[in-house]
Amino acid sequence: MRRFGWQTPVDILKPRILLLPALLLLVSVLITAPARVVAVLLPETAQLSGFSGTLWEGSAARGTRREGGQGVSLGRVSWRIHPWSVLGLRPRVELTSEWGGQRLRAVLRYTGPRSLGIEALRAQFDVRFIRQVVPLYVGGLIRLDFADVEFQDSTFQSGGGEMVWQDAVWTANTGDVALGDYSLVVGAVGGELSGRVETLRGPLQVAGELQLSGNRYSVNLALSGPATANQGLGDALKLLAQPSATGFDMVMSGEI
């Protein structure tokens, strides 16, 4: 470069030397970022408060998620982000939540735009938890055990697992009616979700299949056993099922 007839040397290393402290500062800020930074990254349906720890490994004393206009409590939420997975643009997060008898543990991974993978999901919660979203008059404990599940646009794409409904009851003004324990084994391939219901034990025998394709669903269940003789339970089942020679047949289909 010439200025006033003189050759001015250009130090090509200077920009790189200045860039190094800036990068070190950025890395330092990211490493020490407080846990409350997570609040900026959450969708509108989720809220956390009472933060402690860092962005990479922290917790929130209270967590809630809004479903169907209702706030669902998640209790204490903790997380751990694997830094190297972020560098590979495939963030991997270990997530846990606990609220009374409600517990959840999962390993989540980002697999692309609007997609999510779950390497492991273990959860349990009281069925009364569902009443915050759907007015079902039932009780019992739900246990989930899923692995290698893939979601795209909140749709179950692949993978599978099992849901167990333990100590199920139908709640009525005259008292609870014991139903039993039930297993729902589900699997999905290419967005086609199917599940099979089996009775593990109990006075209400349930067997059949569930299907979900896109936003269309179908249910085909046979209900039998001594519990169907209960007048109150029978009247409730008639709202969803048809009487049969052995009890009730629940055959439904539609869109969700």
XYZ file of N, CA and C in Angstrom:
768
model
N 0.848 -1.195 0.000
C 0.000 0.000 0.000
C 0.882 1.243 0.000
N 0.550 2.278 -0.815
C 1.329 3.504 -0.892
C 0.533 4.648 -0.295
N 1.217 5.463 0.479
C 0.614 6.661 1.027
C 1.670 7.760 0.956
N 1.318 8.857 0.218
C 2.242 9.971 -0.018
C 3.553 9.488 -0.613
N 3.423 8.493 -1.480
C 4.602 8.041 -2.203
C 5.429 7.027 -1.467
N 5.055 6.722 -0.227
C 5.819 5.750 0.556
C 5.082 4.409 0.636
N 5.822 3.335 0.633
C 5.255 1.994 0.765
C 4.915 1.736 2.234
N 3.623 1.456 2.537
C 3.199 1.169 3.915
C 2.996 -0.322 4.064
N 3.758 -0.964 4.926
C 3.609 -2.414 5.081
C 2.261 -2.749 5.714
N 1.664 -3.861 5.266
C 0.386 -4.332 5.798
C 0.635 -5.599 6.621
N 0.225 -5.558 7.888
C 0.412 -6.708 8.771
C -0.815 -7.610 8.653
N -0.684 -8.664 7.855
C -1.837 -9.547 7.620
C -2.171 -10.381 8.849
N -1.270 -10.463 9.832
C -1.530 -11.238 11.031
C -2.334 -10.472 12.066
N -2.355 -9.144 11.934
C -3.017 -8.329 12.958
C -4.500 -8.651 13.126
N -5.276 -8.779 12.030
C -6.687 -9.137 12.201
C -6.864 -10.470 12.931
N -5.981 -11.436 12.650
C -6.094 -12.737 13.305
C -5.755 -12.631 14.789
N -4.769 -11.814 15.100
C -4.381 -11.622 16.501
C -5.517 -10.976 17.287
N -6.223 -10.038 16.650
C -7.351 -9.388 17.318
C -8.540 -10.332 17.446
N -8.658 -11.274 16.508
C -9.784 -12.200 16.529
C -9.672 -13.199 17.667
N -8.467 -13.595 18.023
C -8.259 -14.604 19.054
C -8.835 -14.180 20.407
N -8.529 -12.961 20.911
C -9.141 -12.570 22.193
C -10.666 -12.518 22.134
N -11.219 -12.130 20.971
C -12.668 -12.069 20.837
C -13.279 -13.466 20.931
N -12.620 -14.435 20.316
C -13.120 -15.804 20.384
C -13.027 -16.351 21.806
N -11.901 -16.047 22.472
C -11.734 -16.499 23.848
C -12.790 -15.881 24.759
N -13.112 -14.618 24.515
C -14.133 -13.941 25.307
C -15.509 -14.580 25.069
N -15.807 -14.895 23.800
C -17.087 -15.517 23.477
C -17.218 -16.884 24.134
N -16.145 -17.674 24.073
C -16.161 -18.999 24.701
C -16.352 -18.876 26.205
N -15.658 -17.895 26.813
C -15.780 -17.686 28.257
C -17.204 -17.314 28.646
N -17.835 -16.446 27.845
C -19.211 -16.035 28.122
C -20.159 -17.225 28.028
N -19.981 -18.074 27.008
C -20.851 -19.230 26.826
C -20.680 -20.243 27.949
N -19.432 -20.473 28.358
C -19.166 -21.455 29.402
C -19.774 -21.031 30.731
N -19.707 -19.755 31.022
C -20.179 -19.259 32.321
C -21.596 -18.694 32.269
N -22.280 -18.860 31.146
C -23.632 -18.309 31.014
C -24.540 -18.893 32.091
N -25.316 -18.066 32.781
C -26.198 -18.559 33.849
C -27.353 -19.382 33.302
N -27.948 -20.182 34.177
C -29.038 -21.075 33.778
C -30.235 -20.323 33.223
N -30.460 -19.092 33.687
C -31.654 -18.356 33.245
C -31.645 -18.047 31.750
N -30.494 -18.206 31.090
C -30.434 -18.012 29.638
C -31.353 -19.014 28.931
N -31.579 -20.162 29.565
C -32.446 -21.189 28.971
C -33.843 -20.636 28.704
N -34.302 -19.710 29.549
C -35.651 -19.151 29.394
C -35.848 -18.519 28.023
N -34.773 -17.962 27.461
C -34.858 -17.323 26.144
C -35.045 -18.361 25.045
N -34.575 -19.579 25.284
C -34.613 -20.621 24.261
C -35.893 -21.442 24.286
N -36.731 -21.273 25.314
C -37.921 -22.094 25.464
C -39.045 -21.650 24.534
N -39.899 -22.594 24.107
C -41.102 -22.208 23.338
C -42.087 -21.487 24.249
N -43.079 -20.826 23.663
C -44.042 -20.058 24.440
C -44.867 -20.928 25.376
N -44.987 -22.217 25.067
C -45.820 -23.109 25.876
C -45.125 -23.575 27.149
N -43.840 -23.293 27.301
C -43.090 -23.756 28.469
C -42.556 -22.579 29.273
N -42.560 -22.715 30.586
C -42.052 -21.677 31.477
C -41.253 -22.312 32.600
N -40.108 -21.677 32.930
C -39.275 -22.107 34.045
C -38.996 -20.910 34.936
N -38.815 -21.158 36.240
C -38.469 -20.084 37.173
C -37.667 -20.671 38.323
N -36.980 -19.795 39.067
C -36.143 -20.253 40.173
C -34.897 -20.959 39.683
N -34.131 -20.295 38.806
C -32.971 -20.913 38.169
C -31.778 -21.011 39.112
N -30.964 -22.042 38.870
C -29.671 -22.184 39.527
C -28.748 -22.963 38.592
N -27.437 -22.775 38.756
C -26.481 -23.458 37.894
C -26.141 -22.646 36.665
N -25.736 -23.344 35.614
C -25.313 -22.700 34.373
C -26.173 -23.152 33.209
N -25.922 -22.531 32.063
C -26.631 -22.914 30.844
C -26.400 -24.382 30.521
N -25.204 -24.887 30.795
C -24.825 -26.240 30.416
C -25.296 -27.291 31.417
N -25.364 -26.915 32.686
C -25.808 -27.853 33.710
C -26.516 -27.053 34.805
N -27.825 -27.077 34.784
C -28.569 -26.247 35.716
C -29.912 -26.848 36.064
N -30.702 -26.068 36.771
C -32.023 -26.532 37.187
C -32.943 -25.343 37.400
N -34.229 -25.633 37.428
C -35.255 -24.636 37.723
C -36.160 -25.224 38.794
N -36.462 -24.430 39.820
C -37.273 -24.921 40.934
C -38.699 -25.232 40.509
N -39.192 -24.504 39.504
C -40.578 -24.696 39.045
C -40.636 -24.669 37.523
N -41.344 -25.640 36.978
C -41.550 -25.691 35.535
C -43.003 -25.963 35.216
N -43.528 -25.319 34.195
C -44.906 -25.547 33.753
C -44.942 -25.595 32.236
N -45.944 -26.291 31.732
C -46.172 -26.364 30.287
C -47.656 -26.200 30.041
N -48.007 -25.400 29.065
C -49.410 -25.149 28.762
C -49.879 -26.106 27.669
N -50.944 -26.829 27.984
C -51.547 -27.784 27.051
C -53.043 -27.537 27.036
N -53.597 -27.260 25.860
C -55.035 -27.060 25.752
C -55.546 -25.928 26.608
N -54.739 -24.902 26.782
C -55.148 -23.756 27.582
C -54.983 -23.951 29.071
N -54.482 -25.129 29.496
C -54.278 -25.420 30.910
C -52.789 -25.483 31.226
N -52.436 -25.059 32.445
C -51.054 -25.134 32.875
C -50.774 -26.467 33.552
N -49.804 -27.216 33.043
C -49.428 -28.512 33.596
C -48.113 -28.357 34.339
N -48.106 -28.685 35.620
C -46.903 -28.514 36.433
C -45.895 -29.624 36.147
N -44.623 -29.241 35.992
C -43.536 -30.192 35.790
C -42.666 -30.331 37.028
N -42.895 -29.456 38.017
C -42.091 -29.502 39.231
C -40.680 -29.009 38.999
N -39.724 -29.597 39.709
C -38.320 -29.214 39.570
C -37.741 -29.827 38.299
N -37.103 -29.018 37.490
C -36.544 -29.451 36.207
C -35.031 -29.259 36.220
N -34.299 -30.280 35.825
C -32.838 -30.207 35.741
C -32.394 -30.644 34.357
N -31.250 -30.122 33.915
C -30.748 -30.485 32.588
C -29.226 -30.478 32.556
N -28.695 -31.180 31.579
C -27.258 -31.198 31.308
C -27.075 -31.266 29.808
N -26.422 -30.253 29.241
C -26.183 -30.179 27.797
C -24.761 -30.662 27.510
N -24.614 -31.563 26.555
C -23.294 -32.057 26.172
C -22.649 -31.052 25.201
N -21.591 -30.361 25.626
C -20.997 -29.299 24.792
C -20.555 -29.766 23.409
N -19.931 -30.947 23.328
C -19.426 -31.394 22.036
C -20.559 -31.653 21.052
N -21.733 -32.034 21.542
C -22.865 -32.255 20.657
C -23.346 -30.940 20.041
N -23.169 -29.837 20.779
C -23.545 -28.521 20.256
C -22.615 -28.121 19.116
N -21.323 -28.423 19.286
C -20.362 -28.109 18.224
C -20.676 -28.887 16.952
N -21.246 -30.076 17.100
C -21.621 -30.877 15.936
C -23.003 -30.554 15.412
N -23.619 -29.490 15.959
C -24.957 -29.039 15.547
C -26.018 -30.116 15.746
N -25.780 -30.983 16.716
C -26.754 -32.002 17.098
C -26.840 -32.023 18.622
N -27.385 -30.954 19.229
C -27.406 -30.839 20.691
C -28.046 -32.052 21.357
N -27.418 -32.509 22.428
C -27.898 -33.660 23.199
C -28.069 -33.215 24.641
N -29.263 -33.442 25.186
C -29.594 -32.917 26.504
C -30.142 -34.040 27.388
N -29.590 -34.148 28.601
C -30.151 -35.038 29.614
C -31.122 -34.212 30.447
N -32.372 -34.665 30.532
C -33.426 -33.881 31.173
C -34.129 -34.715 32.234
N -34.366 -34.106 33.403
C -35.128 -34.762 34.453
C -36.111 -33.762 35.052
N -37.240 -34.266 35.527
C -38.196 -33.432 36.254
C -38.836 -34.273 37.342
N -39.228 -33.605 38.423
C -39.816 -34.313 39.555
C -40.806 -33.415 40.258
N -41.991 -33.952 40.507
C -43.031 -33.217 41.222
C -43.907 -34.220 41.944
N -43.694 -34.376 43.255
C -44.407 -35.395 43.994
C -44.076 -36.774 43.460
N -45.093 -37.566 43.150
C -44.862 -38.882 42.568
C -44.638 -38.853 41.073
N -44.670 -37.676 40.476
C -44.475 -37.529 39.028
C -42.985 -37.384 38.727
N -42.465 -38.266 37.890
C -41.040 -38.246 37.560
C -40.839 -38.466 36.064
N -39.808 -37.838 35.548
C -39.464 -37.994 34.133
C -37.958 -37.913 33.972
N -37.418 -38.801 33.175
C -36.003 -38.781 32.819
C -35.885 -39.112 31.339
N -35.177 -38.292 30.590
C -35.067 -38.511 29.153
C -33.741 -37.962 28.634
N -33.286 -38.535 27.540
C -32.127 -38.014 26.802
C -32.648 -37.561 25.448
N -32.598 -36.252 25.219
C -33.139 -35.667 23.996
C -32.009 -35.273 23.065
N -32.268 -35.359 21.776
C -31.277 -34.894 20.810
C -31.982 -34.196 19.654
N -31.382 -33.104 19.226
C -31.901 -32.350 18.084
C -31.383 -33.018 16.820
N -32.285 -33.398 15.937
C -31.884 -34.123 14.731
C -32.137 -33.350 13.444
N -32.650 -32.140 13.548
C -32.897 -31.337 12.357
C -34.028 -30.366 12.597
N -34.294 -29.504 11.609
C -35.384 -28.534 11.746
C -36.716 -29.208 12.077
N -37.336 -28.785 13.175
C -38.650 -29.277 13.612
C -38.660 -30.779 13.888
N -37.489 -31.334 14.220
C -37.422 -32.764 14.529
C -36.700 -32.969 15.856
N -37.035 -34.070 16.519
C -36.483 -34.358 17.830
C -36.365 -35.864 18.005
N -35.260 -36.278 18.614
C -35.060 -37.684 18.918
C -35.003 -37.895 20.418
N -35.487 -39.033 20.872
C -35.415 -39.395 22.283
C -34.683 -40.735 22.388
N -33.493 -40.700 23.002
C -32.713 -41.922 23.141
C -33.271 -42.801 24.260
N -33.798 -42.182 25.286
C -34.358 -42.948 26.402
C -35.369 -42.081 27.130
N -36.525 -42.650 27.434
C -37.570 -41.951 28.175
C -38.120 -42.888 29.239
N -37.983 -42.474 30.472
C -38.570 -43.196 31.595
C -39.415 -42.196 32.369
N -40.679 -42.500 32.584
C -41.553 -41.551 33.269
C -42.633 -42.284 34.032
N -43.144 -41.622 35.066
C -44.321 -42.108 35.770
C -45.097 -40.910 36.292
N -46.417 -41.016 36.267
C -47.255 -39.946 36.775
C -48.641 -40.488 37.086
N -49.308 -39.818 37.995
C -50.674 -40.175 38.351
C -51.589 -39.779 37.203
N -52.573 -40.626 36.913
C -53.503 -40.334 35.821
C -54.247 -39.023 36.066
N -54.394 -38.625 37.325
C -55.052 -37.356 37.618
C -54.327 -36.179 36.965
N -53.047 -36.392 36.643
C -52.266 -35.401 35.911
C -52.928 -35.077 34.563
N -53.516 -36.110 33.927
C -54.146 -35.927 32.621
C -55.405 -35.078 32.736
N -56.053 -35.114 33.903
C -57.291 -34.363 34.067
C -57.089 -32.864 33.898
N -55.853 -32.407 34.027
C -55.584 -30.995 33.802
C -55.774 -30.618 32.336
N -55.766 -31.636 31.471
C -55.907 -31.411 30.028
C -57.208 -32.014 29.500
N -57.517 -33.255 29.929
C -58.707 -33.970 29.454
C -59.530 -34.410 30.659
N -60.839 -34.114 30.686
C -61.674 -34.462 31.847
C -62.057 -35.944 31.881
N -61.066 -36.802 32.192
C -61.315 -38.231 32.314
C -61.458 -38.589 33.792
N -62.528 -39.303 34.126
C -62.789 -39.658 35.514
C -62.186 -41.019 35.819
N -60.873 -41.078 35.806
C -60.142 -42.313 36.053
C -58.970 -42.004 36.983
N -58.386 -43.062 37.557
C -57.234 -42.927 38.428
C -56.246 -44.034 38.167
N -55.111 -43.977 38.859
C -54.072 -44.981 38.681
C -52.741 -44.339 38.353
N -51.754 -45.177 38.105
C -50.399 -44.724 37.821
C -49.999 -45.123 36.407
N -49.454 -44.177 35.656
C -48.964 -44.436 34.298
C -47.442 -44.525 34.332
N -46.902 -45.560 33.713
C -45.448 -45.710 33.568
C -45.105 -45.784 32.081
N -44.097 -45.014 31.667
C -43.657 -44.985 30.274
C -42.222 -45.488 30.172
N -41.953 -46.276 29.146
C -40.605 -46.776 28.884
C -40.417 -46.812 27.367
N -39.759 -45.767 26.838
C -39.554 -45.638 25.395
C -38.066 -45.452 25.098
N -37.648 -45.889 23.909
C -36.254 -45.727 23.489
C -36.184 -45.515 21.982
N -35.189 -44.725 21.578
C -34.916 -44.489 20.147
C -36.166 -44.062 19.390
N -36.785 -43.003 19.872
C -38.002 -42.474 19.265
C -37.668 -41.220 18.469
N -38.289 -41.074 17.313
C -38.071 -39.903 16.462
C -39.398 -39.180 16.226
N -39.381 -37.852 16.411
C -40.552 -37.017 16.152
C -40.233 -36.013 15.047
N -41.215 -35.745 14.197
C -41.111 -34.723 13.162
C -42.376 -33.889 13.215
N -42.244 -32.588 13.461
C -43.419 -31.719 13.602
C -44.385 -32.279 14.639
N -43.829 -32.743 15.770
C -44.606 -33.291 16.888
C -45.332 -34.586 16.539
N -44.980 -35.204 15.401
C -45.599 -36.466 14.996
C -44.629 -37.615 15.223
N -45.117 -38.679 15.833
C -44.338 -39.880 16.109
C -43.942 -40.515 14.778
N -42.634 -40.514 14.455
C -42.190 -41.026 13.165
C -41.682 -42.462 13.227
N -40.877 -42.773 14.239
C -40.309 -44.118 14.325
C -39.934 -44.427 15.768
N -39.694 -45.708 16.022
C -39.344 -46.138 17.373
C -40.551 -46.741 18.066
N -40.413 -46.971 19.355
C -41.523 -47.555 20.084
C -41.224 -47.693 21.559
N -42.160 -48.286 22.258
C -42.012 -48.459 23.692
C -43.288 -48.988 24.298
N -43.374 -48.887 25.618
C -44.525 -49.439 26.334
C -45.056 -48.441 27.353
N -46.364 -48.392 27.461
C -47.032 -47.633 28.501
C -47.850 -48.604 29.343
N -47.649 -48.560 30.650
C -48.389 -49.424 31.570
C -49.265 -48.553 32.457
N -50.557 -48.883 32.490
C -51.511 -48.221 33.378
C -51.729 -49.155 34.553
N -51.209 -48.767 35.713
C -51.196 -49.621 36.891
C -52.257 -49.176 37.902
N -52.932 -50.163 38.498
C -53.981 -49.893 39.498
C -55.034 -48.925 38.955
N -55.489 -49.186 37.749
C -56.485 -48.319 37.112
C -57.816 -48.414 37.845
N -58.471 -47.275 37.996
C -59.801 -47.229 38.601
C -60.664 -46.244 37.828
N -61.953 -46.479 37.885
C -62.920 -45.514 37.386
C -63.524 -44.829 38.595
N -63.424 -43.511 38.645
C -63.881 -42.775 39.823
C -65.339 -42.382 39.648
N -66.123 -42.625 40.686
C -67.559 -42.320 40.652
C -67.967 -41.742 41.993
N -69.134 -41.095 42.017
C -69.646 -40.521 43.259
C -69.915 -41.588 44.312
N -70.252 -42.785 43.865
C -70.556 -43.876 44.788
C -69.307 -44.638 45.225
N -68.136 -44.253 44.704
C -66.886 -44.926 45.051
C -66.123 -45.371 43.816
N -64.832 -45.602 43.983
C -63.989 -46.032 42.872
C -64.287 -47.476 42.479
N -64.233 -47.741 41.185
C -64.409 -49.089 40.651
C -63.060 -49.563 40.120
N -62.514 -50.636 40.713
C -61.214 -51.156 40.281
C -61.322 -51.738 38.876
N -60.346 -51.425 38.039
C -60.332 -51.915 36.659
C -59.222 -52.930 36.427
N -57.985 -52.632 36.853
C -56.882 -53.563 36.666
C -55.615 -52.879 36.210
N -54.704 -53.679 35.645
C -53.445 -53.188 35.080
C -53.434 -53.486 33.589
N -52.927 -52.527 32.800
C -52.988 -52.675 31.338
C -51.681 -52.246 30.699
N -51.368 -52.873 29.590
C -50.157 -52.575 28.838
C -50.527 -52.137 27.424
N -49.892 -51.056 26.987
C -50.036 -50.590 25.603
C -48.640 -50.550 24.987
N -48.380 -51.471 24.077
C -47.095 -51.517 23.367
C -47.279 -50.843 22.022
N -46.492 -49.805 21.760
C -46.648 -49.034 20.529
C -45.358 -49.032 19.718
N -45.520 -48.856 18.421
C -44.389 -48.740 17.515
C -44.793 -47.919 16.314
N -43.817 -47.295 15.683
C -44.107 -46.457 14.517
C -43.053 -46.677 13.443
N -43.500 -46.678 12.197
C -42.624 -46.757 11.035
C -43.160 -45.786 10.002
N -42.321 -44.831 9.591
C -42.749 -43.868 8.580
C -43.941 -43.034 8.982
N -44.074 -42.758 10.272
C -45.183 -41.924 10.720
C -46.465 -42.682 10.972
N -46.483 -43.992 10.691
C -47.653 -44.828 10.952
C -47.499 -45.446 12.342
N -48.354 -45.036 13.272
C -48.261 -45.492 14.650
C -49.315 -46.555 14.927
N -48.904 -47.642 15.538
C -49.841 -48.694 15.905
C -49.541 -49.157 17.324
N -50.566 -49.609 18.004
C -50.394 -50.073 19.370
C -51.340 -51.211 19.689
N -50.905 -52.045 20.610
C -51.743 -53.172 21.022
C -51.955 -53.109 22.519
N -53.225 -53.225 22.923
C -53.602 -53.154 24.329
C -53.810 -54.562 24.863
N -53.233 -54.840 26.037
C -53.407 -56.126 26.696
C -53.702 -55.904 28.172
N -54.470 -56.798 28.768
C -54.768 -56.746 30.198
C -53.748 -57.580 30.955
N -53.112 -56.979 31.934
C -52.167 -57.709 32.767
C -52.878 -58.410 33.916
N -53.886 -57.745 34.465
C -54.728 -58.337 35.500
C -55.909 -57.412 35.743
N -56.976 -57.948 36.357
C -58.070 -57.086 36.755
C -59.435 -57.560 36.300
N -60.493 -56.997 36.899
C -61.864 -57.403 36.589
C -62.396 -56.835 35.278
N -61.691 -55.868 34.688
C -62.090 -55.375 33.362
C -61.042 -55.832 32.359
N -61.430 -56.726 31.484
C -60.525 -57.246 30.468
C -60.609 -56.375 29.213
N -59.460 -55.869 28.784
C -59.395 -55.010 27.602
C -58.368 -55.580 26.636
N -58.735 -55.690 25.368
C -57.810 -56.180 24.340
C -58.185 -55.542 23.009
N -57.171 -55.238 22.219
C -57.448 -54.655 20.906
C -56.296 -53.829 20.397
N -56.587 -52.999 19.408
C -55.546 -52.260 18.721
C -55.919 -50.790 18.560
N -54.881 -49.953 18.469
C -55.010 -48.530 18.185
C -54.164 -48.215 16.969
N -54.614 -47.290 16.140
C -53.871 -46.864 14.956
C -53.899 -45.344 14.854
N -52.775 -44.774 14.419
C -52.694 -43.338 14.186
C -51.859 -43.097 12.943
N -52.478 -42.473 11.943
C -51.795 -42.157 10.692
C -52.044 -40.694 10.376
N -50.997 -39.875 10.477
C -51.189 -38.435 10.320
C -52.070 -37.928 11.443
N -53.178 -37.307 11.096
C -54.107 -36.846 12.131
C -55.353 -37.712 12.231
N -55.312 -38.889 11.578
C -56.448 -39.807 11.636
C -56.138 -40.961 12.594
N -57.142 -41.316 13.395
C -56.957 -42.366 14.377
C -58.074 -43.398 14.252
N -57.812 -44.577 14.781
C -58.841 -45.614 14.864
C -58.602 -46.422 16.132
N -59.693 -46.836 16.761
C -59.654 -47.606 17.997
C -60.562 -48.814 17.834
N -60.043 -49.980 18.179
C -60.839 -51.213 18.107
C -60.517 -52.050 19.341
N -61.363 -51.910 20.378
C -61.120 -52.579 21.648
C -62.336 -53.404 22.051
N -62.060 -54.533 22.687
C -63.109 -55.369 23.271
C -62.962 -55.304 24.781
N -64.062 -54.984 25.478
C -64.060 -54.868 26.926
C -65.011 -55.908 27.507
N -64.499 -56.669 28.460
C -65.308 -57.727 29.066
C -64.877 -57.904 30.517
N -65.499 -58.875 31.182
C -65.154 -59.145 32.569
C -66.219 -58.657 33.536
N -66.102 -59.039 34.810
C -67.135 -58.715 35.807
C -67.329 -57.223 36.041
N -66.315 -56.395 35.776
C -66.448 -54.951 36.020
C -67.508 -54.329 35.120
N -67.778 -54.932 33.960
C -68.772 -54.361 33.050
C -70.190 -54.477 33.598
N -70.369 -55.279 34.644
C -71.694 -55.416 35.250
C -72.015 -54.263 36.199
N -71.006 -53.437 36.518
C -71.245 -52.281 37.372
C -72.118 -51.277 36.635
N -73.231 -50.893 37.232
C -74.200 -50.037 36.549
C -73.592 -48.702 36.154
N -72.891 -48.071 37.068
C -72.312 -46.760 36.768
C -71.262 -46.828 35.680
N -70.367 -47.817 35.777
C -69.329 -47.975 34.759
C -69.954 -48.324 33.419
N -70.963 -49.181 33.437
C -71.632 -49.555 32.192
C -72.270 -48.367 31.509
N -72.918 -47.491 32.295
C -73.536 -46.294 31.715
C -72.479 -45.374 31.102
N -71.326 -45.295 31.752
C -70.246 -44.449 31.224
C -69.677 -45.038 29.941
N -69.512 -46.355 29.894
C -68.960 -46.995 28.703
C -69.898 -46.875 27.505
N -71.206 -46.814 27.762
C -72.167 -46.703 26.661
C -72.017 -45.397 25.885
N -71.360 -44.421 26.495
C -71.125 -43.161 25.787
C -70.067 -43.315 24.700
N -69.214 -44.353 24.829
C -68.113 -44.541 23.879
C -68.143 -45.894 23.180
N -68.885 -46.849 23.735
C -68.853 -48.212 23.201
C -70.260 -48.780 23.055
N -70.340 -49.866 22.288
C -71.596 -50.555 22.058
C -71.642 -51.849 22.864
N -72.777 -52.131 23.524
C -72.896 -53.393 24.253
C -72.705 -54.591 23.318
N -72.075 -55.628 23.851
C -71.873 -56.861 23.083
C -72.245 -58.045 23.962
N -72.121 -59.245 23.413
C -72.486 -60.450 24.156
C -71.579 -60.660 25.366
N -70.331 -60.173 25.285
C -69.380 -60.381 26.379
C -69.106 -59.123 27.192
N -69.630 -57.987 26.754
C -69.377 -56.736 27.460
C -69.629 -55.537 26.574
N -68.538 -54.966 26.047
C -68.655 -53.797 25.172
C -67.605 -53.866 24.069
N -67.956 -53.318 22.917
C -67.016 -53.139 21.812
C -66.835 -51.647 21.583
N -65.587 -51.205 21.672
C -65.282 -49.788 21.442
C -64.606 -49.659 20.078
N -65.364 -49.189 19.097
C -64.855 -49.030 17.741
C -65.059 -47.574 17.345
N -63.972 -46.838 17.189
C -64.041 -45.427 16.875
C -62.980 -45.064 15.849
N -63.244 -44.000 15.109
C -62.254 -43.455 14.177
C -62.592 -41.995 13.937
N -61.592 -41.238 13.507
C -61.809 -39.811 13.257
C -60.503 -39.076 13.123
N -60.542 -37.783 13.329
C -59.359 -36.940 13.215
C -59.093 -36.232 14.541
N -57.814 -35.971 14.801
C -57.434 -35.258 16.007
C -56.722 -33.967 15.636
